[in-house]
Coordinates of C-alpha atoms (C1' of nucleotides) in Angstrom, one line a residue:
Chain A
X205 CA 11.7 19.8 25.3
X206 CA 14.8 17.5 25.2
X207 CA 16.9 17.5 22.8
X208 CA 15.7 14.5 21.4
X209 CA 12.2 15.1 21.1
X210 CA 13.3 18.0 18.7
X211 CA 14.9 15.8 16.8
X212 CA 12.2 13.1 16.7
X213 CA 9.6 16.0 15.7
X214 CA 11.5 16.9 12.9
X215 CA 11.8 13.1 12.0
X216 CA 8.2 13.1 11.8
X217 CA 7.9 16.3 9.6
X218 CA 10.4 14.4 7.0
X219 CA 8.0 11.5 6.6
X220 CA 4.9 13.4 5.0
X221 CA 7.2 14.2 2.1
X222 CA 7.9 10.8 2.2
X223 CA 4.6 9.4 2.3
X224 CA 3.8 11.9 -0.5
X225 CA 6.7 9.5 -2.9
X226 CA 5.2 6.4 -1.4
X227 CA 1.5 7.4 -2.2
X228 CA 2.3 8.0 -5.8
X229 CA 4.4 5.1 -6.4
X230 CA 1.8 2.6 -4.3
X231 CA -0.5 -0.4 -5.6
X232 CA 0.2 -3.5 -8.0
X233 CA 0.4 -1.5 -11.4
X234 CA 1.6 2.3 -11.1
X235 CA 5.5 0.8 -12.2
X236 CA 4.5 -2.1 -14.4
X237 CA 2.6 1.0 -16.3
X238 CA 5.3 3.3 -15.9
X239 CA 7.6 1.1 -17.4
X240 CA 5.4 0.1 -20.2
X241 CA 5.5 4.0 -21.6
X242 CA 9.3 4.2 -20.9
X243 CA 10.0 3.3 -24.6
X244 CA 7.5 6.3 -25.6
X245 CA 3.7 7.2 -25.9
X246 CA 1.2 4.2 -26.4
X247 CA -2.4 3.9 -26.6
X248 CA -4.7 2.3 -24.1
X249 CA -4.7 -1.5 -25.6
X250 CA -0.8 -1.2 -26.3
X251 CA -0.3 -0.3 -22.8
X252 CA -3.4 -3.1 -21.4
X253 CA -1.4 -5.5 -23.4
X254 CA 2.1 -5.3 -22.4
X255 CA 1.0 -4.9 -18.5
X256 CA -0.4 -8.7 -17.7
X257 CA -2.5 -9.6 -15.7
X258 CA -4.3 -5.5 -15.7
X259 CA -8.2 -5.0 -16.5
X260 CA -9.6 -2.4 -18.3
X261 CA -10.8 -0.8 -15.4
X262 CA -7.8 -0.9 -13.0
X263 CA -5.2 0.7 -16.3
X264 CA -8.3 3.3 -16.6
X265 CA -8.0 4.6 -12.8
X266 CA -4.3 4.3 -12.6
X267 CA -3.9 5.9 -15.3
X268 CA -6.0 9.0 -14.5
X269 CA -3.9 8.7 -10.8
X270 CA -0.8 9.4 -12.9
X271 CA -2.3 12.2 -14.7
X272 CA -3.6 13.6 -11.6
X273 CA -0.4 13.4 -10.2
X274 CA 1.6 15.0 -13.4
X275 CA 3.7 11.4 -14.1
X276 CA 1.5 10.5 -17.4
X277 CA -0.1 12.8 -20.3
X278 CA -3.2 11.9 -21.8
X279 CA -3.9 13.4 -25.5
X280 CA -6.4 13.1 -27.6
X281 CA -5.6 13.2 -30.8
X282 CA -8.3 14.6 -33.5
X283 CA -8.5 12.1 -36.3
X284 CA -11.2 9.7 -37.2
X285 CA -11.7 7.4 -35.2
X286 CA -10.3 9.4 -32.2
X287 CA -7.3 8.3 -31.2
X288 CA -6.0 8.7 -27.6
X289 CA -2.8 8.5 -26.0
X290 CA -0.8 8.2 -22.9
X291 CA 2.9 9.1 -22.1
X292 CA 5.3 9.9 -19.5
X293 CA 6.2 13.7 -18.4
X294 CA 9.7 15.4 -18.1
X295 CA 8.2 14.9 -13.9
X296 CA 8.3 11.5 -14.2
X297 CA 11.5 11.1 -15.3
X298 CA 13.0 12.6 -12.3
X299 CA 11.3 9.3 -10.3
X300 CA 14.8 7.4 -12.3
X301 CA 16.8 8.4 -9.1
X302 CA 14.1 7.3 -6.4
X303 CA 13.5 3.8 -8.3
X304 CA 17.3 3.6 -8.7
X305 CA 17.8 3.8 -4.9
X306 CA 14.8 1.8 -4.1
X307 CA 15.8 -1.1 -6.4
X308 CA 19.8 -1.2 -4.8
X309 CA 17.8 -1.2 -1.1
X310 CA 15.7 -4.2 -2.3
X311 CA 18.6 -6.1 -3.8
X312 CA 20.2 -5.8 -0.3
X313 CA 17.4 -6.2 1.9
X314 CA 17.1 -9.7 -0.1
X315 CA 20.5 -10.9 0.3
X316 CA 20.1 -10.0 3.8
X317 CA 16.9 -12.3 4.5
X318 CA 18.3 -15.0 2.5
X319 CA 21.3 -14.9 4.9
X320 CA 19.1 -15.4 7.8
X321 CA 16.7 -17.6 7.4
Chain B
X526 CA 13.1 -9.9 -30.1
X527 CA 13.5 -5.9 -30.9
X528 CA 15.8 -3.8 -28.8
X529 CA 12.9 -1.8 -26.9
X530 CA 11.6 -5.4 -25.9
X531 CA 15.4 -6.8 -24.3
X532 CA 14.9 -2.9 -22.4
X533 CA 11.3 -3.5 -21.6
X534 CA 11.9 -6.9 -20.4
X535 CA 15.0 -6.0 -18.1
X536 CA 12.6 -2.8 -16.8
X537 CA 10.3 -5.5 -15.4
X538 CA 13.1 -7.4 -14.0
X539 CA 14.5 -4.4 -11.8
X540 CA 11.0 -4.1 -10.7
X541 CA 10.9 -6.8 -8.1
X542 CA 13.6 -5.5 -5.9
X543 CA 11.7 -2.4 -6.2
X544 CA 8.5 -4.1 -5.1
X545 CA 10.4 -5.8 -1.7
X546 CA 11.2 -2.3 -1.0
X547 CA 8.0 -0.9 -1.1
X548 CA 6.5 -3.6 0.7
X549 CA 8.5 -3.5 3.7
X550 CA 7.9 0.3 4.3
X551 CA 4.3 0.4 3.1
X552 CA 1.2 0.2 5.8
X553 CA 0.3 3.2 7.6
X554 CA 2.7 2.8 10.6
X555 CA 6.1 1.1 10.0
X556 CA 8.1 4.6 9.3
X557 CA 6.4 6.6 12.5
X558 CA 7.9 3.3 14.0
X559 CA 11.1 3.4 12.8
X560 CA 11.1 6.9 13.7
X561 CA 10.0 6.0 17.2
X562 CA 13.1 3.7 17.7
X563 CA 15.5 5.7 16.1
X564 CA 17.1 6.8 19.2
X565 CA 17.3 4.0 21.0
X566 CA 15.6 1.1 22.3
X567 CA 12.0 1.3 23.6
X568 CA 9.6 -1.2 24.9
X569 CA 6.2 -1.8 23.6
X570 CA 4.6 0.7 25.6
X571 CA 6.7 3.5 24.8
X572 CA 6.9 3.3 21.4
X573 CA 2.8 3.1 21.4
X574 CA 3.1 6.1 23.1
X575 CA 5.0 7.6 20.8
X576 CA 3.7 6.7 18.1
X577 CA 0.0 8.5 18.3
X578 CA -3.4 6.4 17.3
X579 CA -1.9 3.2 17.0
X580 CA -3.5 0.5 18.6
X581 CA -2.1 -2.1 20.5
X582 CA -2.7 -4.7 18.0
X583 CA -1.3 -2.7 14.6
X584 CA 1.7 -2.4 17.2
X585 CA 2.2 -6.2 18.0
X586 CA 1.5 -6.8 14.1
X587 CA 3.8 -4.1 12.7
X588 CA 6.6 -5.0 15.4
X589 CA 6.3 -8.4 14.2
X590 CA 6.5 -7.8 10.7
X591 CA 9.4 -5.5 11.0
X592 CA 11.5 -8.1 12.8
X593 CA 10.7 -10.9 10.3
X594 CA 12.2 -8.3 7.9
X595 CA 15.3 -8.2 9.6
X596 CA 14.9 -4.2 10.6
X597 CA 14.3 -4.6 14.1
X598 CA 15.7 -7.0 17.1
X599 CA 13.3 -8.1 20.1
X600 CA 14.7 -9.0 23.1
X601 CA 13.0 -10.4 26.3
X602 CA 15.2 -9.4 29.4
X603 CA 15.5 -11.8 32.0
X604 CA 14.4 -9.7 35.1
X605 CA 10.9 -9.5 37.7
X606 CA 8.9 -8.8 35.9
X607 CA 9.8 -9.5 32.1
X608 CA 11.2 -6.5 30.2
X609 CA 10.5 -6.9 26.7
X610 CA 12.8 -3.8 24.4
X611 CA 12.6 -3.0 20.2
X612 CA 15.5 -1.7 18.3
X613 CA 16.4 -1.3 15.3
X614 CA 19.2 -3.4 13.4
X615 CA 22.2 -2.4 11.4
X616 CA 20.4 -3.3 8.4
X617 CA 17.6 -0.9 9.1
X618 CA 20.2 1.8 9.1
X619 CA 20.8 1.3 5.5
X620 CA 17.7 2.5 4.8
X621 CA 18.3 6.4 5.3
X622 CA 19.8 7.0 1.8
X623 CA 16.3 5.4 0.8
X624 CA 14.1 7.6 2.7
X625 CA 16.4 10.3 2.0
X626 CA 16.0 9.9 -1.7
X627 CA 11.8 9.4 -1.4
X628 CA 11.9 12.7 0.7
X629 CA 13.8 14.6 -2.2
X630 CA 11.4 13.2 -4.5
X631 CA 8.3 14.0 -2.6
X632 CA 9.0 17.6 -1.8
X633 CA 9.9 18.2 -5.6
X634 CA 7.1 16.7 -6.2
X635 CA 4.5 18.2 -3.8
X636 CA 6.1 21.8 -5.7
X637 CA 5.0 20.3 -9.1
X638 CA 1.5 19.4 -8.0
X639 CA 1.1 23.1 -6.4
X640 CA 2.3 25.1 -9.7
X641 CA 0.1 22.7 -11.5
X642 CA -3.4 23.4 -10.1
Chain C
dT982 C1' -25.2 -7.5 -42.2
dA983 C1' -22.0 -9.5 -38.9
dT984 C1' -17.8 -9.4 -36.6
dA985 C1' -14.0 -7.2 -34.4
dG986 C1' -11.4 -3.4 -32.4
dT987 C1' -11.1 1.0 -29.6
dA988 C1' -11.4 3.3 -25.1
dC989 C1' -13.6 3.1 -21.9
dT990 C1' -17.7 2.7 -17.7
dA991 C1' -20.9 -0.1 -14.5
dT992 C1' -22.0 -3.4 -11.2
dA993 C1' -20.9 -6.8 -8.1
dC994 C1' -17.9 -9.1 -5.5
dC995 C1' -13.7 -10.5 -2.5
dA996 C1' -9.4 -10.0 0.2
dT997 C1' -6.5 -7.4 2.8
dA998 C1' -5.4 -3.3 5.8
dG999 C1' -6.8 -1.0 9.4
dT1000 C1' -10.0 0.3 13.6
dA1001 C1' -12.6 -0.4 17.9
dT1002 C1' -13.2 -2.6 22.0
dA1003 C1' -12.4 -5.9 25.3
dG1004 C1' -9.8 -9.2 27.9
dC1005 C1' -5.8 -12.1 29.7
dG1006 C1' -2.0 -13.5 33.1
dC1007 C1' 1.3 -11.3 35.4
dT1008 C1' 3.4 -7.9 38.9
dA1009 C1' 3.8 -3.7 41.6
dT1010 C1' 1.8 -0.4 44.5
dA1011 C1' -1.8 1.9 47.8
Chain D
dT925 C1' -8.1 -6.2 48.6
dA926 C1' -8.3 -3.0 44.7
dT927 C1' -6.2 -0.5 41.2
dA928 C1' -3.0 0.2 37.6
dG929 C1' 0.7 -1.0 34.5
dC930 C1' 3.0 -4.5 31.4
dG931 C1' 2.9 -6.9 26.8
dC932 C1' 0.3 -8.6 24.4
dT933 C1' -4.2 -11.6 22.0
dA934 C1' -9.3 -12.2 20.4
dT935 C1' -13.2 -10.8 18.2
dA936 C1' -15.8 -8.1 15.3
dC937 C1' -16.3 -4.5 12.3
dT938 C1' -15.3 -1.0 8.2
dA939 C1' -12.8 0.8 4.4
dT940 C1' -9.9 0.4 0.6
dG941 C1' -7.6 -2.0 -3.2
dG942 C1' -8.2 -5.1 -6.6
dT943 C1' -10.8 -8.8 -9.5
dA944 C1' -14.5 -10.6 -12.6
dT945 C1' -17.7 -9.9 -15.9
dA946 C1' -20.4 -7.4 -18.8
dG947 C1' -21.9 -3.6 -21.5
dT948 C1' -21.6 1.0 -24.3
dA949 C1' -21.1 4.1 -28.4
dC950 C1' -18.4 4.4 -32.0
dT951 C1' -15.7 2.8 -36.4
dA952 C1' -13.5 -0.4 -39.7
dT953 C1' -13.4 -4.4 -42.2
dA954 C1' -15.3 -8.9 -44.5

DNA sequence: TATAGTACTATACCATAGTATAGCGCTATA
DNA sequence: TATAGCGCTATACTATGGTATAGTACTATA
């Protein structure tokens, strides 16, 4: 092997972590939910009401993505009627940085396609 | 207008850089592309080649898409026959920190799912 | 009794992302 | 003359993400 297929193989062993970040973070509403629970926990029709646009179904499977994947908490709390609610874990805060660095790369990338074009 | 909604509403504002992020790396095969022209130029049949399972037409599509995105430069050499080469841009350098970042994120995260199941 | 809210699920559909396979016009080589 | 490589494009298909609309079992309120 040349040196630079060593290198390129261990490019390609970076990007499943990667992928892994992207998966999680994919779709129209995993951040517009995200950020609707960043001000604390909220029921299902706060949360259906503050993200436009969203259907019942679509917050429903997100949501249960995001539990899956440790970002959201779902509890059920045991009054009458039952009362359920949704909000973020100490995991999902750690996104900050990653959403931070995505949101200075965006901001760039658009100055740089306004420049030419 | 309460505090939380000024916060909430500038939340939702930071998300669209965030979004022209994601989109330009999203799809199955623009970062084993990237990765492919990372060190150095390549023409269209190389870089299929590196890249394994792509088809010719995800190539032309992606390769397209990338250069309207201002992260890689096309350039038709003027010799019998036609030489056609990819590379990528100065601007697609910036994106390291970003991928850097994402692959922090998804390691940490892949360890959170595994304790977690 | 009727109406509305709560937290969903079911069914059907559509649009986009991606796959599979073939072909094109060209040139170089055997 | 035939075969293979080059850089694609065309056509048809499937799979996934997302939408639209309705319905459920329960409770609270008028």
């Amino acid at each position: 092997m040349e040196p630079t297929d060593v290198q390129h193989s261990e490019c390609l062993s970076i990007l499943r972590p990667v992928r892994d970040a992207l998966d999680v973070l994919n779709g129209k509403w995993k951040l517009p939910i995200i950020v609707a629970l960043t001000f604390g926990e909220k029921r299902f029709g706060e949360i259906a009401k503050e993200v436009h646009g969203i259907t019942d179904r679509m917050l429903s499977k997100e949501l249960r993505d995001l539990e899956v994947n440790g970002l959201v908490k779902r509890t059920i709390h045991d009054t009458y009627p039952v009362k359920v609610t949704y909000e973020l874990t100490p995991h999902s805060k750690s996104l900050g940085e990653v959403i931070e660095s995505l949101r200075k790369w965006g901001t760039l990338h658009r100055k740089n396609i306004m420049q030419h074009s």
